[in-house]
C-alpha atoms as one frame of an Amber mdcrd trajectory, in Angstrom:
protein
 109.836  -8.847 132.329 108.580  -6.856 129.364 111.084  -6.247 126.553 111.121
  -3.957 123.520 113.483  -4.418 120.541 114.941  -1.516 118.545 116.987  -2.570
 115.508 116.777  -1.487 111.872 117.288  -5.029 110.544 114.107  -7.175 110.559
 116.104 -10.404 110.385 118.095  -9.401 113.482 114.916  -8.558 115.384 113.402
 -11.896 114.384 116.541 -13.707 115.503 116.571 -11.997 118.884 112.854 -12.699
 119.344 113.388 -16.381 118.548 116.313 -16.538 120.958 114.298 -15.027 123.792
 111.191 -17.106 123.130 112.459 -19.926 125.338 112.916 -17.682 128.390 109.735
 -17.977 130.443 110.367 -14.771 132.400 110.732 -12.603 129.266 108.036 -11.239
 126.991 108.580  -9.071 123.911 105.888  -6.397 123.892 106.980  -4.536 120.773
 109.684  -3.710 118.289 110.741  -0.846 116.020 113.343  -0.162 113.360 113.769
   3.565 114.033 113.972   5.978 116.946 110.721   7.847 116.311 108.524   4.741
 116.145 110.395   3.295 119.109 109.696   6.304 121.321 106.009   6.345 120.452
 105.521   2.627 121.079 107.684   2.473 124.196 105.631   5.255 125.780 102.461
   3.245 125.057 103.628  -0.218 126.055 105.892   0.642 128.988 108.464  -2.172
 128.767 110.912  -2.890 131.560 113.966  -3.127 129.278 114.669  -1.813 125.782
 117.274  -3.656 123.701 118.787  -0.866 121.606 121.054  -1.080 118.561 123.297
   1.938 117.913 122.896   2.212 114.136 119.281   2.796 113.134 119.569   3.898
 109.522 118.187   7.341 108.700 117.144   9.572 111.586 118.411   9.641 115.172
 120.908   6.945 116.123 120.672   4.595 119.070 122.491   6.959 121.399 120.020
   9.776 120.786 117.147   7.308 121.015 118.512   6.084 124.357 118.669   9.627
 125.670 115.041  10.243 124.699 113.833   6.908 126.067 115.446   7.613 129.428
 113.667  10.973 129.530 110.213   9.359 129.265 107.837   9.099 132.195 108.228
   5.605 133.713 111.416   5.255 131.653 112.560   1.680 131.032 116.136   0.547
 131.362 118.085   0.575 128.086 120.487  -2.238 127.259 122.588  -1.484 124.192
 122.911  -4.557 121.971 125.251  -3.813 119.087 128.240  -4.876 117.011 130.162
  -1.662 117.711 132.706  -1.516 120.517 134.773   1.660 120.107 135.436   3.777
 123.172 133.364   6.550 121.585 130.308   4.316 121.143 130.536   2.994 124.690
 131.099   6.396 126.317 128.297   8.064 124.365 125.817   5.291 125.111 126.530
   5.284 128.835 126.466   9.072 128.927 123.021   8.937 127.285 121.735   6.757
 130.114 122.199   3.169 128.939 122.197   0.680 131.804 124.425  -1.738 129.956
 126.344  -2.440 126.776 126.408  -5.932 125.257 127.827  -7.130 121.951 125.684
  -9.121 119.524 128.401 -11.753 119.280 127.930 -12.692 122.942 126.681 -16.188
 123.904 122.911 -16.451 124.514 123.323 -17.083 128.254 125.351 -13.892 128.557
 122.579 -11.940 126.868 119.904 -13.453 129.118 121.898 -12.601 132.232 122.507
  -9.076 130.941 118.791  -8.494 130.343 117.888  -9.708 133.825 120.600  -7.541
 135.380 119.446  -4.505 133.381 115.862  -5.075 134.554 117.168  -4.863 138.126
 118.875  -1.583 137.272 122.368  -3.073 137.453 125.158  -1.925 135.160 126.224
  -4.717 132.830 129.008  -4.774 130.233 130.209  -7.476 127.850 133.657  -8.727
 128.906 135.310  -7.099 125.861 133.575  -3.806 126.641 134.566  -3.994 130.307
 138.164  -4.651 129.262 138.163  -1.551 127.053 136.778   0.556 129.888 139.338
  -0.761 132.362 142.135  -0.024 129.894 140.738   3.466 129.379 140.677   4.008
 133.152 144.278   2.848 133.552 145.490   4.888 130.593 142.805   7.519 130.092
 144.573   9.752 127.577 142.716  12.951 126.682 139.324  13.060 128.398 136.970
  14.055 125.612 133.363  14.813 126.497 130.409  13.184 124.741 129.724  16.475
 122.931 133.321  16.751 121.747 133.115  13.214 120.403 129.915  14.078 118.523
 131.668  17.047 116.934 134.637  14.896 115.936 132.303  12.372 114.314 130.723
  15.141 112.249 134.172  16.495 111.362 135.114  13.053 110.110 132.119  13.194
 107.765 133.371  16.489 106.325 130.938  18.804 108.107 131.849  22.461 108.561
 131.161  24.577 111.634 127.775  25.734 110.361 126.667  22.179 109.563 127.853
  20.952 112.949 126.032  23.757 114.733 122.814  22.964 112.883 123.075  19.223
 113.499 123.690  19.641 117.248 121.406  22.654 117.770 124.205  24.848 119.079
 125.820  28.068 117.831 128.856  28.248 115.559 130.687  30.051 118.360 130.034
  27.081 120.639 131.353  24.724 117.966 134.566  26.768 117.746 134.949  26.663
 121.525 134.547  22.887 121.574 137.038  22.525 118.730 139.619  24.596 120.603
 139.186  22.309 123.593 139.519  19.234 121.371 142.696  20.552 119.751 144.214
  21.202 123.151 143.303  17.802 124.554 144.531  15.912 121.507 147.641  18.049
 121.036 146.815  18.942 117.426 146.253  22.127 115.441 144.056  21.135 112.504
 140.744  19.400 111.860 142.398  16.629 109.866 144.888  15.947 112.641 142.108
  15.954 115.232 140.103  13.357 113.307 143.190  11.223 112.740 144.136  11.335
 116.425 140.578  10.574 117.513 140.452   7.503 115.257 143.868   6.356 116.475
 142.748   6.747 120.095 139.527   4.803 119.519 137.182   7.725 120.134 135.530
   7.583 116.707 135.345   5.260 113.730 135.341   6.186 110.044
């Protein structure tokens, strides 16, 4: 199977490449450190599976990159390979179209199995990630949408309504509507309280 690596750390990419070198059924056909280069090269080389980190430095993050990769003609499967395991990261990645979500701390055999499963189009989650999702299903709490989580993440960075609207390509009125929904779901009345509750609930990290 043809693999493509997307990670903004060259040493990490080299480590993953070395790890996969011994697997006779896997071939790395390209790599990139950012979303824009990744999209261009993936469209050219048509891999079967993209291993995608979530944090890609400046520019679009791994979630947005995943969404764009899955929109390509002959779209490959995307397997998120990251250190982050918050509910927000997992929900956003899966909502964007990721086939699986694996942590970088996993044993090599687990990664190999995950890649092969992703190539078959099967959903695959690291045990810790699966545990978080099962806990969320048993005790779901407020059901925030992926868009609401994005807005909360921008709020946590100090963005105002206008900045949020510009970043997400929506109107300020839409931002206000989403915020009202967030306040209601979280049982809060202020931005600060919303961010605090979202962090406490594992939806975002700061």
